[in-house]
XYZ file of C-alpha atoms in Angstrom:
618
model
C 6.930 -28.247 -24.762
C 4.725 -25.485 -23.403
C 2.007 -25.683 -20.738
C 0.634 -22.282 -21.735
C 1.008 -20.070 -24.796
C -0.285 -16.521 -25.145
C -0.416 -15.446 -28.786
C -1.537 -12.450 -30.823
C -0.173 -10.028 -28.241
C 1.944 -6.896 -28.273
C 4.484 -8.142 -25.752
C 6.704 -5.660 -23.926
C 9.413 -7.864 -22.427
C 11.685 -5.167 -20.891
C 14.492 -7.513 -21.987
C 16.945 -5.196 -23.757
C 18.028 -8.030 -26.081
C 14.465 -8.659 -27.301
C 12.243 -5.728 -26.290
C 9.145 -6.681 -28.312
C 7.458 -9.954 -29.239
C 4.165 -11.397 -30.439
C 3.818 -14.429 -28.168
C 5.276 -16.226 -25.201
C 5.338 -19.795 -23.926
C 5.334 -21.014 -20.325
C 6.589 -24.328 -18.938
C 6.455 -25.306 -15.257
C 5.742 -21.766 -14.128
C 8.611 -20.054 -15.938
C 8.976 -18.434 -19.336
C 10.069 -21.036 -21.873
C 10.343 -18.758 -24.892
C 9.374 -15.308 -26.190
C 9.286 -14.340 -29.824
C 7.409 -14.487 -33.124
C 4.064 -16.233 -33.033
C 5.103 -18.892 -35.555
C 8.127 -19.921 -33.480
C 6.207 -19.954 -30.211
C 3.256 -21.916 -31.595
C 5.683 -24.621 -32.680
C 6.058 -25.437 -28.964
C 2.363 -26.284 -28.569
C 1.110 -29.814 -27.972
C -2.404 -31.181 -27.674
C -2.373 -30.390 -23.944
C -1.072 -26.817 -24.246
C -3.518 -24.094 -23.225
C -3.435 -21.413 -25.930
C -4.817 -17.954 -25.146
C -5.468 -15.372 -27.861
C -4.677 -11.936 -26.421
C -6.627 -10.220 -29.173
C -3.778 -7.875 -30.060
C -3.654 -6.353 -26.592
C -0.566 -5.089 -24.777
C 1.109 -7.708 -22.537
C 3.672 -6.630 -19.928
C 5.557 -8.223 -17.024
C 3.505 -8.425 -13.830
C 3.693 -5.334 -11.644
C 5.640 -5.521 -8.385
C 4.815 -3.126 -5.534
C 8.012 -2.696 -3.527
C 6.239 -1.066 -0.568
C 2.714 -2.020 0.421
C 0.978 -3.276 3.553
C -0.860 -6.189 1.949
C -0.842 -8.584 4.907
C -2.455 -6.102 7.310
C -4.594 -4.524 4.612
C -5.980 -7.890 3.583
C -7.342 -8.561 7.062
C -9.512 -5.427 6.847
C -10.209 -5.061 3.118
C -13.772 -6.398 3.299
C -14.606 -3.932 6.098
C -13.609 -0.800 4.218
C -15.538 1.485 1.903
C -13.071 2.784 -0.647
C -13.056 6.345 -1.922
C -9.966 5.547 -4.002
C -10.564 7.050 -7.422
C -13.941 8.640 -6.647
C -13.835 12.147 -8.150
C -16.806 13.795 -6.463
C -17.534 14.240 -2.776
C -21.218 13.943 -3.697
C -20.539 10.467 -5.075
C -18.448 9.554 -2.055
C -21.131 10.651 0.405
C -23.848 8.807 -1.524
C -21.766 5.660 -1.190
C -21.335 6.306 2.512
C -25.070 6.825 3.085
C -25.914 3.633 1.248
C -23.281 1.667 3.173
C -24.462 3.061 6.505
C -27.978 1.829 5.703
C -26.770 -1.728 5.140
C -24.140 -2.001 7.882
C -25.406 -3.913 10.937
C -24.664 -3.106 14.552
C -22.088 -3.031 16.035
C -20.034 -2.568 12.849
C -18.655 0.712 11.528
C -18.467 2.338 8.136
C -14.748 2.952 7.522
C -13.009 4.901 4.796
C -9.387 4.214 5.602
C -7.094 6.244 3.386
C -6.305 5.893 -0.291
C -7.802 9.256 -1.249
C -7.227 12.997 -0.956
C -9.650 15.886 -0.700
C -7.932 17.350 -3.769
C -9.239 14.552 -6.003
C -12.828 15.705 -5.447
C -14.261 18.364 -7.741
C -15.484 20.093 -4.577
C -11.875 20.240 -3.266
C -12.938 19.556 0.303
C -13.704 16.870 2.846
C -17.200 16.294 4.235
C -18.198 18.370 7.220
C -18.952 16.701 10.517
C -22.558 17.841 10.154
C -22.761 16.055 6.805
C -21.390 12.870 8.358
C -23.921 12.966 11.173
C -26.772 13.563 8.752
C -25.631 10.700 6.521
C -25.269 8.228 9.390
C -27.026 9.258 12.602
C -26.804 5.777 14.179
C -23.968 3.866 12.495
C -20.406 4.788 13.556
C -18.404 6.358 10.718
C -14.603 6.701 10.679
C -12.864 8.496 7.805
C -9.067 8.623 7.645
C -7.542 11.336 5.458
C -3.843 10.730 4.768
C -1.720 10.947 7.928
C -3.179 14.255 9.038
C -6.736 13.744 10.320
C -9.690 11.497 10.970
C -13.366 12.417 10.941
C -15.805 10.655 13.288
C -19.539 11.117 13.467
C -21.340 11.285 16.798
C -22.062 7.560 16.831
C -18.362 6.786 16.371
C -17.402 9.165 19.201
C -19.796 7.329 21.485
C -18.478 3.974 20.277
C -14.873 4.805 21.166
C -15.841 6.547 24.390
C -14.326 9.955 23.649
C -15.856 12.650 25.820
C -15.147 15.826 27.713
C -12.768 14.071 30.118
C -10.795 12.125 27.498
C -7.132 13.168 27.825
C -5.152 14.554 24.917
C -3.024 11.837 23.292
C 0.737 12.222 22.824
C 1.536 13.781 19.468
C -2.100 14.347 18.531
C -5.135 16.497 19.238
C -8.839 15.935 19.783
C -10.677 19.005 18.532
C -13.263 20.241 21.039
C -16.170 22.662 21.026
C -16.593 25.628 23.379
C -17.798 23.293 26.130
C -14.833 20.969 25.805
C -16.682 18.144 24.066
C -14.984 16.352 21.138
C -16.344 17.488 17.789
C -15.273 14.381 15.857
C -12.112 15.833 14.283
C -8.873 14.102 15.298
C -5.596 15.723 14.221
C -2.078 14.332 13.942
C 0.220 16.851 15.603
C 2.669 15.690 14.351
C 2.203 11.911 14.422
C -0.763 9.732 13.620
C -1.051 7.837 16.932
C -4.476 9.270 17.706
C -5.770 8.328 14.246
C -4.698 4.708 14.251
C -5.329 4.161 17.940
C -8.929 5.168 17.338
C -9.262 2.980 14.260
C -7.992 0.037 16.297
C -11.033 0.280 18.579
C -13.373 -0.829 15.817
C -14.766 -4.364 15.467
C -12.582 -6.897 13.674
C -13.416 -9.756 11.354
C -13.193 -13.354 12.626
C -10.424 -15.544 11.109
C -12.666 -17.193 8.505
C -13.691 -13.781 7.207
C -10.095 -12.522 7.312
C -9.092 -15.376 5.008
C -11.841 -14.378 2.603
C -10.967 -10.686 2.918
C -7.294 -11.280 2.121
C -8.195 -13.340 -0.935
C -10.377 -10.525 -2.209
C -7.649 -7.948 -1.644
C -5.168 -10.072 -3.585
C -7.681 -10.516 -6.411
C -8.194 -6.752 -6.473
C -4.447 -6.302 -6.886
C -4.474 -8.947 -9.630
C -7.251 -6.965 -11.330
C -4.813 -4.075 -11.541
C -1.980 -6.220 -12.904
C -0.048 -6.742 -9.656
C 1.654 -10.136 -9.370
C 4.244 -9.461 -6.627
C 4.635 -7.250 -3.581
C 7.104 -6.545 -0.823
C 5.142 -6.168 2.391
C 6.540 -3.483 4.685
C 4.998 -4.853 7.878
C 3.244 -2.282 10.036
C 1.469 -1.807 13.320
C -0.327 -4.926 14.576
C 1.963 -7.110 12.475
C 3.761 -8.998 15.218
C 5.537 -12.117 14.058
C 4.497 -14.906 13.954
C 0.962 -14.621 15.352
C -0.282 -11.827 13.077
C 0.917 -13.762 10.027
C -1.291 -16.793 10.644
C -3.865 -15.826 8.005
C -1.381 -15.231 5.198
C 0.604 -18.336 6.160
C -2.532 -20.463 5.948
C -3.400 -19.080 2.519
C 0.127 -19.899 1.412
C -0.051 -23.422 2.818
C -3.411 -23.970 1.071
C -2.081 -22.761 -2.284
C -4.446 -19.767 -2.339
C -1.955 -16.923 -2.714
C -2.431 -15.121 -6.021
C 0.246 -12.493 -5.321
C 3.878 -13.321 -4.532
C 4.836 -11.839 -1.166
C 8.235 -10.975 0.275
C 7.639 -9.737 3.813
C 9.653 -7.553 6.172
C 9.311 -7.715 9.945
C 8.418 -4.423 11.632
C 9.277 -3.921 15.302
C 6.167 -3.398 17.392
C 6.996 -1.589 20.630
C 9.157 1.407 21.422
C 12.014 0.370 23.691
C 11.840 -3.310 22.665
C 13.221 -3.037 19.141
C 16.482 -4.837 19.875
C 14.672 -7.650 21.647
C 12.259 -8.090 18.716
C 15.048 -8.482 16.186
C 17.151 -10.699 18.423
C 14.181 -13.045 18.759
C 13.236 -12.949 15.086
C 16.783 -13.517 13.837
C 16.830 -16.709 15.898
C 13.540 -17.831 14.349
C 14.193 -17.042 10.675
C 17.147 -17.307 8.358
C 17.601 -14.582 5.732
C 15.136 -14.938 2.825
C 13.573 -18.108 4.235
C 10.629 -19.370 2.174
C 9.822 -19.983 -1.482
C 8.930 -18.028 -4.617
C 5.348 -17.420 -3.460
C 6.113 -16.247 0.071
C 9.522 -15.369 1.414
C 11.012 -13.528 4.378
C 12.725 -10.331 3.217
C 14.429 -8.927 6.302
C 13.709 -6.146 8.805
C 11.779 -2.873 8.697
C 10.352 -0.504 7.624
C 10.478 0.360 11.327
C 13.876 -0.480 12.794
C 13.694 1.793 15.853
C 10.879 4.185 16.677
C 13.245 7.056 17.383
C 14.396 7.028 13.721
C 10.921 7.491 12.200
C 9.813 10.826 10.804
C 6.361 11.587 9.439
C 5.187 12.979 6.108
C 2.335 15.152 7.274
C 3.249 18.187 5.212
C 0.614 20.306 6.934
C 2.902 20.526 9.970
C 6.616 21.355 10.282
C 9.236 18.662 9.807
C 9.713 16.647 13.002
C 13.195 16.525 14.518
C 14.481 13.068 15.439
C 15.451 12.703 19.134
C 19.062 12.976 20.250
C 19.352 9.327 21.311
C 18.338 7.925 17.936
C 21.820 7.105 16.670
C 22.731 4.765 19.504
C 19.470 2.831 19.293
C 19.671 2.471 15.517
C 23.318 1.468 15.550
C 22.640 -1.412 17.919
C 19.833 -2.818 15.745
C 21.631 -2.355 12.412
C 24.800 -3.946 13.778
C 22.762 -6.988 14.830
C 21.032 -7.242 11.441
C 24.247 -6.848 9.478
C 25.948 -9.487 11.609
C 23.077 -11.893 10.959
C 23.096 -10.927 7.240
C 19.491 -9.801 7.434
C 18.488 -7.251 4.777
C 16.739 -4.177 6.147
C 14.674 -1.175 5.093
C 13.920 2.062 6.934
C 11.195 4.704 6.710
C 12.715 8.152 6.115
C 10.883 11.076 4.528
C 13.216 14.034 4.966
C 16.849 14.549 3.965
C 17.710 15.675 7.490
C 16.583 12.307 8.849
C 18.382 10.429 6.079
C 21.653 12.226 6.880
C 21.580 11.017 10.462
C 20.555 7.480 9.464
C 23.430 7.287 6.973
C 25.880 8.436 9.679
C 24.895 5.306 11.593
C 25.072 3.028 8.545
C 28.545 4.276 7.646
C 29.734 3.626 11.176
C 28.329 0.072 11.201
C 29.730 -0.569 7.731
C 33.266 0.018 9.007
C 32.805 -2.927 11.376
C 30.348 -5.161 9.510
C 30.197 -4.480 5.739
C 26.717 -3.824 4.389
C 27.646 -4.717 0.820
C 25.389 -7.448 -0.562
C 22.559 -6.911 1.930
C 20.206 -5.057 -0.449
C 19.336 -2.595 2.304
C 17.245 0.414 1.299
C 15.496 3.610 2.288
C 11.732 3.927 1.891
C 10.178 7.197 0.667
C 13.135 9.672 0.621
C 10.987 12.534 -0.698
C 13.548 15.279 -0.014
C 16.823 13.349 -0.281
C 19.797 15.439 -1.457
C 22.336 14.583 -4.151
C 24.984 14.278 -1.445
C 22.961 11.627 0.378
C 22.194 9.823 -2.882
C 25.929 9.435 -3.324
C 26.272 8.125 0.228
C 23.530 5.543 -0.416
C 25.275 4.459 -3.616
C 28.644 4.158 -1.848
C 27.068 1.809 0.710
C 25.381 -0.277 -2.056
C 21.889 0.651 -0.875
C 18.670 1.311 -2.768
C 15.634 3.582 -2.594
C 11.984 2.551 -2.779
C 9.785 5.437 -3.958
C 6.006 5.764 -3.769
C 3.425 8.139 -5.208
C 2.532 9.761 -1.901
C 3.006 13.203 -3.458
C 0.015 12.554 -5.738
C -2.133 12.963 -2.630
C -0.108 15.610 -0.780
C 1.626 17.752 -3.380
C -0.611 20.744 -2.706
C 0.245 20.661 1.001
C 3.973 20.371 0.301
C 3.869 23.304 -2.121
C 2.031 25.471 0.390
C 4.656 24.833 3.074
C 7.913 24.586 1.110
C 7.250 26.278 -2.228
C 7.194 25.271 -5.885
C 10.980 25.133 -6.279
C 11.352 22.498 -3.549
C 8.350 20.631 -4.914
C 10.028 20.182 -8.319
C 12.442 17.614 -6.862
C 10.233 15.866 -4.301
C 11.239 13.112 -4.661
C 14.130 13.464 -7.146
C 13.438 10.223 -9.037
C 15.455 11.231 -12.117
C 18.492 12.086 -9.969
C 18.155 8.749 -8.184
C 18.357 6.885 -11.474
C 21.253 9.002 -12.725
C 23.175 8.312 -9.518
C 23.146 4.564 -10.202
C 21.219 3.727 -7.046
C 18.726 0.831 -7.452
C 15.209 2.278 -7.493
C 11.963 0.368 -7.047
C 8.421 1.719 -7.189
C 5.401 1.155 -4.986
C 2.389 2.728 -3.327
C 2.684 2.619 0.492
C -0.967 1.499 0.421
C -3.425 1.179 1.952
C -3.646 4.174 4.257
C -1.697 7.144 2.962
C -2.162 6.270 -0.722
C -4.169 3.981 -2.951
C -2.897 0.549 -3.952
C -3.608 1.304 -7.625
C -0.249 1.004 -9.456
C -1.543 2.877 -12.497
C -1.985 6.050 -10.470
C 1.655 5.656 -9.436
C 2.727 5.131 -13.052
C 0.691 8.179 -14.051
C 2.573 10.176 -11.415
C 6.006 9.046 -12.625
C 5.148 9.967 -16.217
C 3.217 13.218 -15.702
C 4.335 14.574 -12.325
C 0.776 15.645 -11.524
C -1.310 15.271 -8.383
C -4.848 13.914 -8.389
C -5.963 17.517 -7.995
C -4.210 18.457 -11.245
C -1.197 20.305 -9.786
C 1.866 19.987 -12.028
C 4.731 19.332 -9.620
C 7.798 18.610 -11.759
C 9.631 19.873 -14.792
C 10.887 17.687 -17.613
C 14.071 17.049 -15.624
C 12.148 14.957 -13.069
C 9.751 13.034 -15.309
C 10.189 9.520 -16.684
C 9.437 8.002 -20.049
C 6.702 5.372 -19.915
C 9.071 2.443 -20.314
C 11.380 3.816 -17.608
C 8.452 4.091 -15.201
C 7.241 0.582 -16.037
C 10.726 -0.812 -15.448
C 10.720 0.621 -11.907
C 7.441 -1.212 -11.311
C 8.788 -4.550 -12.572
C 12.491 -5.311 -12.835
C 13.431 -2.333 -10.660
C 11.404 -3.568 -7.700
C 12.802 -7.097 -8.044
C 16.199 -5.959 -6.709
C 14.576 -5.183 -3.358
C 13.803 -8.859 -2.766
C 16.973 -10.284 -4.374
C 14.938 -11.476 -7.376
C 16.330 -9.351 -10.188
C 17.679 -12.468 -11.916
C 14.272 -14.140 -12.180
C 11.521 -11.534 -11.913
C 10.424 -8.434 -13.782
C 11.413 -9.363 -17.339
C 9.763 -11.653 -19.861
C 12.653 -13.810 -20.985
C 13.589 -17.464 -20.848
C 14.013 -18.753 -17.301
C 12.200 -15.873 -15.588
C 9.045 -16.396 -13.545
C 5.974 -16.443 -15.783
C 4.229 -13.457 -14.185
C 2.495 -11.140 -16.644
C -0.636 -9.160 -17.367
C -2.680 -8.319 -20.448
C -3.937 -4.737 -20.277
C -7.355 -3.225 -20.831
C -5.767 -0.510 -22.977
C -2.284 0.092 -24.317
C -0.131 1.796 -21.697
C 2.254 3.037 -24.390
C -0.414 4.627 -26.585
C -3.241 5.981 -24.409
C -3.291 9.690 -23.481
C -1.442 10.456 -20.258
C -4.626 11.079 -18.288
C -5.880 7.612 -19.253
C -2.891 5.801 -17.736
C -4.461 5.943 -14.269
C -7.567 4.138 -15.551
C -5.827 1.044 -16.955
C -6.686 -2.356 -15.497
C -5.805 -5.940 -16.341
C -8.041 -8.196 -18.412
C -5.827 -11.230 -17.751
C -3.270 -11.734 -14.975
C -0.985 -14.760 -14.752
C 1.263 -15.719 -11.827
C 3.694 -18.579 -12.366
C 1.816 -19.662 -15.486
C -1.473 -19.821 -13.544
C -4.372 -17.548 -14.456
C -5.385 -15.645 -11.303
C -7.640 -12.982 -12.812
C -9.662 -12.607 -15.957
C -12.424 -10.349 -17.176
C -14.511 -10.187 -20.319
C -13.468 -12.915 -22.746
C -10.893 -14.126 -20.224
C -13.207 -14.404 -17.228
C -13.878 -18.157 -17.688
C -10.126 -18.825 -17.371
C -9.867 -17.444 -13.834
C -10.775 -19.452 -10.720
C -14.000 -18.482 -9.007
C -13.722 -16.543 -5.777
C -16.280 -16.858 -2.948
C -18.373 -13.767 -2.323
C -16.919 -11.223 0.083
C -17.699 -11.979 3.715
C -19.731 -10.703 5.490
C -22.578 -10.176 3.037
C -22.913 -6.490 4.006
C -19.284 -5.846 3.094
C -18.739 -2.658 1.053
C -16.774 -4.809 -1.389
C -19.982 -6.680 -2.250
C -21.681 -3.459 -3.280
C -18.924 -1.178 -4.517
C -15.853 -3.316 -5.167
C -12.451 -1.709 -4.776
C -10.752 1.101 -6.692
C -13.275 3.320 -8.536
C -15.945 0.759 -7.792
C -18.555 3.186 -6.498
C -20.476 5.896 -8.304
C -23.362 8.151 -7.433
C -25.628 6.202 -9.781
C -24.758 2.927 -8.061
C -25.437 4.386 -4.642
C -28.809 5.812 -5.666
C -29.824 2.520 -7.250
C -28.845 0.641 -4.110
C -30.793 3.033 -1.900
C -33.879 2.697 -4.071
C -33.738 -1.065 -4.156
C -32.324 -1.805 -0.725
C -33.705 -5.068 0.589
C -31.550 -5.192 3.709
C -32.975 -2.778 6.258
C -32.476 -3.035 10.011
C -35.255 -2.706 12.540
C -34.901 -3.437 16.228
C -33.078 -6.634 15.286
C -31.426 -7.957 12.169
C -32.822 -11.283 10.998
C -29.935 -11.814 8.606
C -27.088 -11.261 11.038
C -28.800 -11.940 14.343
C -27.735 -8.635 15.901
C -29.956 -6.745 18.268
C -30.156 -3.004 18.053
C -26.879 -2.481 19.895
C -24.746 -0.266 17.704
C -21.164 0.308 18.721
C -22.318 3.788 19.675
C -23.839 2.223 22.807
C -20.494 0.797 23.931
C -18.225 2.485 26.448
C -14.427 2.653 26.557
C -12.865 3.798 29.854
C -10.653 6.846 29.399
C -10.109 8.038 32.943
C -6.495 6.809 33.154
C -4.532 8.763 30.554
C -1.418 6.609 30.780
C -3.265 3.342 30.718
C -5.732 4.444 28.056
C -3.315 5.709 25.420
C -0.625 3.210 26.373
C -3.000 0.330 25.762
C -3.738 1.623 22.271
C -0.191 1.041 21.073
C 2.574 3.257 19.851
C 3.732 5.015 16.713
C 3.487 1.828 14.661
C -0.127 2.835 13.991
C 1.238 5.409 11.569
C 2.581 2.903 9.041
């Protein structure tokens, strides 16, 4: 008998034996039955919860195969999101309002998830506009992997001045007198961008718990029920996983997480993985949170960068030996692994190493894969297939297609990445976002990209030979991604015995105009038979979530994706009741903005070395 029944739905199961249905039943967290409403309702008892979907489209829960949820959750409540905002005027109004309500010594941060091309103005704010909008409160804006904009208060907060040394692989733009202007450039890597971001204030653990819960609920709001976390800078195991582990132990995860471990320090990669392989067995955990192997950083020398405003970086000559040592260890321990690789030239050299290791320790059965692979060739697709690997693709080109076209031309752009060729080659393909920094976490923008091939700025990148049908794209976001965590036999389809993860949509993905795909949300999201999000008629079914902490959090005012508009910002400015004088009675801060703080920069080696390494770029 069923615990939960959802009826009166247009169910897309993605099960080829029964593609469509009217209802489904759930027992003990798994799908009990899918079919006609009469047959499913026969499984109801007096204790069965029955939900009327109102004729809406119901699909399997979405599964992001590459996201940085664990790190992103720690900071979500601190960040003002320009994701989805279509006017720079709107974005700046949001920023001004947030600056007015942000207490010292906190910053206003816009950390990725947008592109200048999405704005009708087709530009970023000027530094003068930032300083006028926030003369006292530090402002940090990250744009993709190519630049960051800081106002004068933020420059003072991080201590950048005339004598600050140039960082490795980056550039601090200076005026005629040698003073930093506030523009930081990745040339070619993003160390300077993320090292600077790391200097900002952090939330205490209690607030990080709250912040992570709100980020998960935001993903639920968009229909996401599972992710594979790709690690990242500042994600050292086990200490930087304390927050997510506590939420798991307390039963407060609303997104299933399979997590990869990302090496943290150049030169210590082998030591990291030797230690971690002694601590964890492959795929240790349960269906809500499970270890998923190594990567996306295996060795720093193997990482390239997708800043298409600069030439392709060449991997160093010693890369192969370093990578071989780590991959041999992982294969011997039967640890799955993933690796960041943007360009075909990098992939060729990585595959040389994998083929060599495979001759000694077979990789078959490890579900290893390449992340990104924007310019992978047909020859290298065949090599990946021969080694039983997969490819995880993301919609990074939605934000950078114009830059790629300018550098490499329209012909190269038409197959960047060659998703159709990947599928035709027989290689497992999963879809994701690479959120939260280079792209937004909104899966519907990624689905829009797979179906239309257009950027947020409206550039048509692909021909018909590199576009997907809507069901094909959805399959990559559900059953396709499940392969990358060894869960293809229990996740991503709505059929008997599979995990009861599904979402009811705000509008019908299969019928709305293409442009409307990117605006779809979920009205009801269920994970393991448990309602984790509801809106409208379904809102009473979802558990209440505490307000975002702290109270001045941008999430409290603007929410997440497309949460802020010019009208909202103007209303907030007109009715603001939280103004700061010499001291803040609400928060207890004196008038000591971060702009009054000093960071010593006299020792170039010590200064930049202390800020970390290339892991900031992921």
